[in-house]
Short mmCIF file of C-alpha atoms in Angstrom, two decimals:
data_model
loop_
_atom_site.label_atom_id
_atom_site.label_comp_id
_atom_site.label_asym_id
_atom_site.label_seq_id
_atom_site.Cartn_x
_atom_site.Cartn_y
_atom_site.Cartn_z
CA MET A 832 243.04 357.17 99.75
CA ALA A 833 242.71 358.86 96.38
CA ILE A 834 241.71 355.66 94.60
CA PRO A 835 238.50 354.99 96.60
CA ALA A 836 237.50 358.62 96.17
CA ALA A 837 237.94 358.37 92.41
CA THR A 838 236.01 355.10 92.39
CA ASP A 839 233.12 356.64 94.36
CA THR A 840 233.03 359.61 91.98
CA SER A 841 232.98 357.31 88.97
CA SER A 842 230.22 355.20 90.50
CA ALA A 843 228.12 358.28 91.30
CA SER A 844 228.57 359.54 87.75
CA SER A 845 227.58 356.14 86.32
CA ARG A 846 224.53 355.97 88.59
CA ALA A 847 223.42 359.46 87.53
CA ALA A 848 223.78 358.45 83.87
CA VAL A 849 221.70 355.29 84.40
CA ILE A 850 219.00 357.29 86.20
CA ALA A 851 218.91 359.88 83.41
CA VAL A 852 218.62 357.27 80.66
CA THR A 853 215.98 355.28 82.56
CA ALA A 854 214.01 358.49 83.09
CA LEU A 855 213.56 358.75 79.32
CA ALA A 856 211.03 355.90 79.58
CA PRO A 857 208.41 357.66 81.77
CA VAL A 858 209.11 360.89 79.87
CA SER A 859 208.22 359.05 76.65
CA TRP A 860 205.11 357.57 78.25
CA GLY A 861 204.03 361.08 79.19
CA THR A 862 203.41 361.76 75.50
CA THR A 863 200.90 358.91 75.26
CA TYR A 864 197.87 361.00 76.24
CA ALA A 865 198.51 363.70 73.62
CA VAL A 866 199.15 361.11 70.89
CA THR A 867 196.00 359.20 71.86
CA THR A 868 193.73 362.23 71.85
CA GLU A 869 195.19 363.94 68.77
CA PHE A 870 195.98 361.02 66.43
CA LEU A 871 194.08 357.84 67.37
CA PRO A 872 190.47 356.71 66.96
CA PRO A 873 188.36 357.41 70.08
CA ASP A 874 187.02 354.85 72.53
CA ARG A 875 189.26 351.94 71.52
CA PRO A 876 191.40 351.37 74.65
CA LEU A 877 191.90 347.62 74.13
CA PHE A 878 192.80 347.90 70.45
CA THR A 879 195.22 350.72 71.27
CA ALA A 880 196.80 348.66 74.05
CA LEU A 881 197.12 345.68 71.68
CA VAL A 882 198.75 347.67 68.88
CA ARG A 883 201.08 349.32 71.36
CA ALA A 884 202.30 346.00 72.80
CA LEU A 885 202.22 343.06 70.39
CA PRO A 886 204.00 344.46 67.29
CA ALA A 887 206.78 345.87 69.47
CA GLY A 888 207.16 342.56 71.28
CA LEU A 889 207.32 340.52 68.07
CA LEU A 890 209.85 342.96 66.62
CA LEU A 891 212.13 342.56 69.64
CA LEU A 892 211.75 338.77 69.57
CA ALA A 893 212.81 338.76 65.92
CA ALA A 894 215.75 341.06 66.67
CA THR A 895 217.09 339.13 69.67
CA ARG A 896 216.13 335.56 68.63
CA VAL A 897 216.15 334.55 72.31
CA LEU A 898 213.25 332.66 73.90
CA PRO A 899 212.61 331.91 77.58
CA ARG A 900 213.76 328.62 79.03
CA GLY A 901 212.43 326.55 81.90
CA VAL A 902 210.73 328.52 84.66
CA TRP A 903 211.27 331.74 82.72
CA TRP A 904 208.30 330.89 80.48
CA LEU A 905 206.10 331.32 83.57
CA LYS A 906 208.01 334.33 84.91
CA ALA A 907 207.87 336.12 81.55
CA ALA A 908 204.12 335.45 81.37
CA VAL A 909 203.56 336.86 84.87
CA LEU A 910 205.69 339.95 84.22
CA GLY A 911 204.06 340.45 80.82
CA ALA A 912 200.61 340.22 82.39
CA LEU A 913 201.45 342.77 85.10
CA ASN A 914 203.61 345.29 83.19
CA ILE A 915 201.76 345.09 79.87
CA GLY A 916 198.67 342.88 79.69
CA ALA A 917 196.92 344.41 82.69
CA PHE A 918 198.60 347.81 82.84
CA PHE A 919 197.96 348.95 79.25
CA PRO A 920 194.18 348.25 79.00
CA LEU A 921 193.44 349.49 82.52
CA LEU A 922 195.44 352.66 81.87
CA PHE A 923 193.48 353.48 78.71
CA VAL A 924 190.14 352.60 80.35
CA ALA A 925 190.94 355.03 83.16
CA ALA A 926 192.03 357.75 80.73
CA TYR A 927 188.77 357.48 78.78
CA ARG A 928 186.48 357.43 81.84
CA LEU A 929 188.03 359.89 84.31
CA PRO A 930 187.82 363.69 84.11
CA GLY A 931 190.90 365.82 83.64
CA GLY A 932 194.04 364.37 85.11
CA MET A 933 192.45 362.17 87.76
CA ALA A 934 193.99 359.05 86.24
CA ALA A 935 197.42 360.62 86.65
CA VAL A 936 196.66 361.58 90.26
CA VAL A 937 195.75 357.98 91.10
CA GLY A 938 198.81 356.79 89.19
CA SER A 939 201.08 359.08 91.16
CA VAL A 940 200.73 356.83 94.21
CA GLY A 941 202.91 354.34 92.31
CA PRO A 942 206.09 355.18 94.29
CA LEU A 943 204.26 354.46 97.55
CA LEU A 944 203.02 351.13 96.20
CA VAL A 945 206.55 350.23 95.07
CA VAL A 946 207.88 351.03 98.56
CA GLY A 947 205.18 348.87 100.17
CA LEU A 948 205.59 345.96 97.77
CA SER A 949 209.37 346.12 98.12
CA ALA A 950 208.89 345.64 101.87
CA LEU A 951 206.46 342.77 101.29
CA LEU A 952 208.26 340.91 98.49
CA LEU A 953 211.90 341.94 98.89
CA GLY A 954 212.01 342.25 102.67
CA ARG A 955 213.12 345.89 102.55
CA ARG A 956 211.73 347.94 105.42
CA PRO A 957 210.23 351.17 104.08
CA ALA A 958 212.21 354.22 105.13
CA PRO A 959 210.19 357.17 106.49
CA ARG A 960 212.02 359.39 104.01
CA ALA A 961 210.77 357.29 101.08
CA LEU A 962 207.18 357.38 102.36
CA LEU A 963 207.30 361.15 102.85
CA THR A 964 208.88 361.68 99.43
CA GLY A 965 206.17 359.52 97.83
CA LEU A 966 203.44 361.60 99.46
CA VAL A 967 205.08 364.83 98.27
CA ALA A 968 205.31 363.44 94.72
CA ALA A 969 201.64 362.46 94.71
CA PHE A 970 200.61 365.88 96.07
CA GLY A 971 202.73 367.69 93.50
CA VAL A 972 201.25 365.68 90.63
CA SER A 973 197.73 366.38 91.92
CA LEU A 974 198.42 370.12 91.76
CA VAL A 975 199.59 369.79 88.16
CA VAL A 976 196.91 367.60 86.62
CA LEU A 977 193.79 367.77 88.80
CA LYS A 978 191.40 370.26 87.27
CA GLY A 979 187.75 371.20 87.64
CA ALA A 980 185.59 369.02 89.84
CA GLY A 981 183.27 366.52 88.28
CA ALA A 982 181.46 363.30 89.05
CA LEU A 983 184.06 360.58 89.37
CA ASP A 984 183.47 357.32 87.55
CA LEU A 985 183.99 354.44 89.99
CA VAL A 986 185.07 352.07 87.21
CA GLY A 987 187.63 354.62 86.02
CA VAL A 988 189.05 355.15 89.51
CA LEU A 989 189.30 351.40 90.12
CA ALA A 990 190.92 350.91 86.70
CA ALA A 991 193.50 353.63 87.44
CA LEU A 992 194.29 352.15 90.85
CA ALA A 993 194.51 348.62 89.42
CA SER A 994 196.81 349.72 86.59
CA THR A 995 199.12 351.48 89.03
CA THR A 996 199.18 348.45 91.32
CA ALA A 997 199.94 346.12 88.40
CA MET A 998 202.83 348.29 87.24
CA ALA A 999 204.22 348.61 90.77
CA ALA A 1000 204.05 344.84 91.29
CA GLY A 1001 205.67 344.27 87.90
CA THR A 1002 208.48 346.68 88.74
CA VAL A 1003 209.22 344.97 92.06
CA LEU A 1004 209.05 341.44 90.61
CA THR A 1005 211.26 342.46 87.68
CA LYS A 1006 213.83 343.63 90.21
CA HIS A 1007 213.35 340.55 92.39
CA TRP A 1008 213.69 337.98 89.58
CA GLY A 1009 216.35 339.81 87.59
CA ARG A 1010 217.21 338.22 84.23
CA PRO A 1011 218.35 334.73 83.21
CA GLU A 1012 222.07 334.20 82.72
CA GLY A 1013 223.21 335.67 79.39
CA VAL A 1014 219.86 337.33 78.59
CA GLY A 1015 219.85 341.08 78.05
CA PRO A 1016 217.10 343.63 78.78
CA LEU A 1017 216.13 343.79 75.09
CA ALA A 1018 215.13 340.11 75.06
CA LEU A 1019 213.36 340.43 78.42
CA THR A 1020 211.39 343.39 77.07
CA GLY A 1021 210.37 341.39 74.00
CA TRP A 1022 209.15 338.50 76.13
CA GLN A 1023 206.96 340.75 78.27
CA LEU A 1024 205.50 342.81 75.42
CA THR A 1025 204.65 339.66 73.46
CA ALA A 1026 203.11 337.90 76.47
CA GLY A 1027 201.10 340.99 77.39
CA GLY A 1028 199.97 341.54 73.80
CA LEU A 1029 198.82 337.93 73.45
CA LEU A 1030 196.82 338.34 76.66
CA ILE A 1031 195.12 341.50 75.38
CA ALA A 1032 194.34 340.19 71.86
CA PRO A 1033 191.37 337.87 72.59
CA ILE A 1034 189.86 340.32 75.09
CA ALA A 1035 190.05 343.15 72.53
CA ALA A 1036 188.44 340.96 69.86
CA VAL A 1037 185.54 340.00 72.13
CA VAL A 1038 184.91 343.40 73.71
CA GLU A 1039 185.62 345.81 70.83
CA GLY A 1040 185.17 343.63 67.76
CA ALA A 1041 186.86 344.36 64.44
CA PRO A 1042 189.69 346.94 64.30
CA PRO A 1043 188.64 350.50 63.38
CA ALA A 1044 189.40 352.12 60.03
CA LEU A 1045 192.75 353.91 60.22
CA ASP A 1046 193.87 357.05 58.39
CA GLY A 1047 197.44 358.27 57.97
CA ARG A 1048 197.45 360.15 61.27
CA ALA A 1049 196.29 357.08 63.18
CA VAL A 1050 198.89 354.85 61.52
CA GLY A 1051 201.61 357.35 62.42
CA GLY A 1052 200.36 357.55 65.98
CA TYR A 1053 200.30 353.79 66.39
CA LEU A 1054 203.79 353.46 64.89
CA TYR A 1055 205.10 355.99 67.39
CA LEU A 1056 203.43 354.22 70.31
CA ALA A 1057 204.66 350.78 69.25
CA LEU A 1058 208.25 351.72 68.41
CA ALA A 1059 209.54 354.77 70.31
CA ASN A 1060 207.04 354.86 73.14
CA THR A 1061 206.92 351.12 73.84
CA ALA A 1062 209.74 349.06 72.29
CA VAL A 1063 212.45 351.62 73.09
CA GLY A 1064 210.75 353.00 76.20
CA TYR A 1065 210.28 349.65 77.90
CA TRP A 1066 213.75 348.47 76.92
CA LEU A 1067 215.19 351.53 78.71
CA TRP A 1068 212.87 350.88 81.66
CA PHE A 1069 213.74 347.21 82.19
CA ARG A 1070 217.43 347.96 81.58
CA GLY A 1071 217.25 350.60 84.31
CA ILE A 1072 215.39 348.37 86.76
CA GLY A 1073 218.28 345.92 86.51
CA ARG A 1074 220.72 348.59 87.73
CA LEU A 1075 218.59 350.70 90.09
CA THR A 1076 216.65 349.77 93.17
CA ALA A 1077 212.91 349.17 92.82
CA THR A 1078 212.28 352.32 94.87
CA GLN A 1079 214.50 354.45 92.63
CA ALA A 1080 212.68 353.19 89.54
CA GLY A 1081 209.30 353.76 91.16
CA PHE A 1082 210.12 357.38 91.93
CA LEU A 1083 210.73 358.06 88.24
CA GLY A 1084 207.03 357.41 87.57
CA PRO A 1085 205.81 360.98 88.30
CA LEU A 1086 207.84 362.18 85.32
CA SER A 1087 205.11 360.72 83.11
CA PRO A 1088 202.21 363.02 84.17
CA LEU A 1089 204.62 365.96 84.43
CA THR A 1090 205.66 365.36 80.82
CA ALA A 1091 202.02 365.10 79.79
CA ALA A 1092 201.37 368.53 81.32
CA LEU A 1093 204.41 370.04 79.58
CA VAL A 1094 203.40 368.57 76.22
CA GLY A 1095 199.91 369.95 76.68
CA TRP A 1096 201.35 373.39 77.40
CA ALA A 1097 203.97 373.39 74.62
CA ALA A 1098 202.14 371.57 71.81
CA LEU A 1099 198.42 371.81 72.57
CA GLY A 1100 198.23 375.37 73.92
CA GLN A 1101 197.10 374.34 77.42
CA ALA A 1102 197.94 377.05 79.96
CA LEU A 1103 199.86 376.29 83.16
CA THR A 1104 198.76 378.18 86.26
CA PRO A 1105 201.18 379.24 89.02
CA LEU A 1106 199.71 376.47 91.21
CA GLN A 1107 200.46 373.88 88.53
CA THR A 1108 204.01 375.20 88.17
CA ALA A 1109 204.50 374.88 91.92
CA GLY A 1110 203.15 371.33 91.77
CA MET A 1111 205.59 370.47 89.01
CA ALA A 1112 208.47 371.75 91.13
CA LEU A 1113 207.29 369.68 94.10
CA ALA A 1114 206.82 366.49 92.09
CA PHE A 1115 210.12 366.87 90.26
CA GLY A 1116 211.95 367.58 93.52
CA ALA A 1117 210.42 364.44 95.05
CA THR A 1118 211.47 362.44 92.00
CA VAL A 1119 215.07 363.62 92.41
CA ALA A 1120 215.01 363.03 96.18
CA GLY A 1121 213.72 359.49 95.59
CA GLN A 1122 216.99 358.61 93.85
CA PHE A 1123 219.04 359.07 97.02
CA GLY A 1124 219.10 357.21 100.27
CA GLY A 1125 220.92 354.63 102.29
CA GLY A 1126 222.14 351.60 100.37
CA GLN A 1127 221.37 353.02 96.93
CA ALA A 1128 225.03 353.34 95.90
CA ARG A 1129 225.87 349.81 97.09
CA SER A 1130 222.89 348.37 95.22
CA PHE A 1131 223.93 350.20 92.09
CA ARG A 1132 227.54 348.99 92.25
CA LYS A 1133 226.36 345.38 92.60
CA ALA A 1134 223.91 345.74 89.69
CA GLU A 1135 226.58 347.49 87.63
CA ARG A 1136 228.90 344.51 88.06
CA ASN A 1137 226.08 342.18 87.04
CA GLY A 1138 225.33 344.38 84.03
CA ARG A 1139 228.96 344.23 82.89
CA LYS A 1140 228.91 340.44 83.29
CA ASP A 1141 225.72 340.24 81.19
CA SER A 1142 227.36 342.38 78.52
CA MET A 1143 230.40 340.09 78.40
CA ASP A 1144 228.18 337.01 78.23
CA LEU A 1145 226.21 338.50 75.33
CA THR A 1146 229.40 339.53 73.53
CA GLY A 1147 230.72 336.00 73.80
CA LEU A 1148 227.43 334.61 72.51
CA ALA A 1149 227.54 336.94 69.50
CA LEU A 1150 231.13 335.95 68.71
CA ARG A 1151 230.23 332.27 68.86
CA ARG A 1152 227.47 332.89 66.35
#
C-alpha cells in the first residue's frame, strides 16, 4: 500500500511543478502592456505583433531544424493563425482602443471559453465547479483592472473578445491535436510563431506601411518581447498544454492581467486600492482552484508518460545525428 501512496505523492509534486513552470508564460505576458507603453513606438499594433512573433519563430526553427510533415503543415498553420496571427494583432488593437483595463476584463472570460470549447471540441462536459470558478476569476480581474468609466469603443471590445476567443480555440486545439511523433514543444512553438508572423506581415505592410524609426529603448523592448516574452513564454505554454488539461491551462490566463497590475504598482508607481487587492485575491484563488478537479491527476499522468516518451524519442534522434 505504501508504493501507490508514494507514486501519488510524486505525481502530485510533478503536476504542481508543471503548473508552476507553465504559469511563467502568462506571468511574462503580463509585462507586455508596461513594455509597450514605456518602450515602444505608439499606435503600431500590427508592427509590434509582427516583431514579437516572426523573429522568435525563425529563431526556434533554426534551433530545432524540424519542419512539419504531411497534415501538420495545415495544423501548424491553423494553430499559428489562432494563437499568434489573430491573437497578437487583435490584442494590441484592443489595448490601444479601450480605456483602462477593459481589454483585460474581456480577456478574463478566457477560462469560460476554454471550458465551453473543450465541451464542444473534446467532448468534455463542463463541470459546474469550473463554470463558477471561471466567473469568479473574471469578476476578480474586473475589480483589479477596471477603472474610471468612459465611452467604450465597439471595435476595441470586439477585438478583445475575438482575441480571447482565438487564444481559447488555439489552446483547446493544441491540446486536442497534441504533437507529431518525436516532435518537441520547442519545434511546435517555432512552427506556430512563424506561421502567425507570416500571416501578420502582409497585413502590417498594407495597413501601417513602412516600419517606424527605432531608438535604443524600442530595440530593447522589441528584443525582450521577441525572446523572453514570446519565444520562451510560448515554449513554456505549449509544453504545459501537452501535460495539463485544456481547462487547467485556461485558468492560468488571469495571471496575465494580475501581473500587469503588479508591474504597474511596483515599477510604474500605480497605486492599488483595497478593492483591487481583494480582486487580486479572488482571481488568484480562482486560478489555483481551476487546477484541481476530477480527472485532472489521471490526465496529467497520461500526458507525463507521453512527455517522457517524446523526450526519449528526441534523445535518440540527437544521438543518431
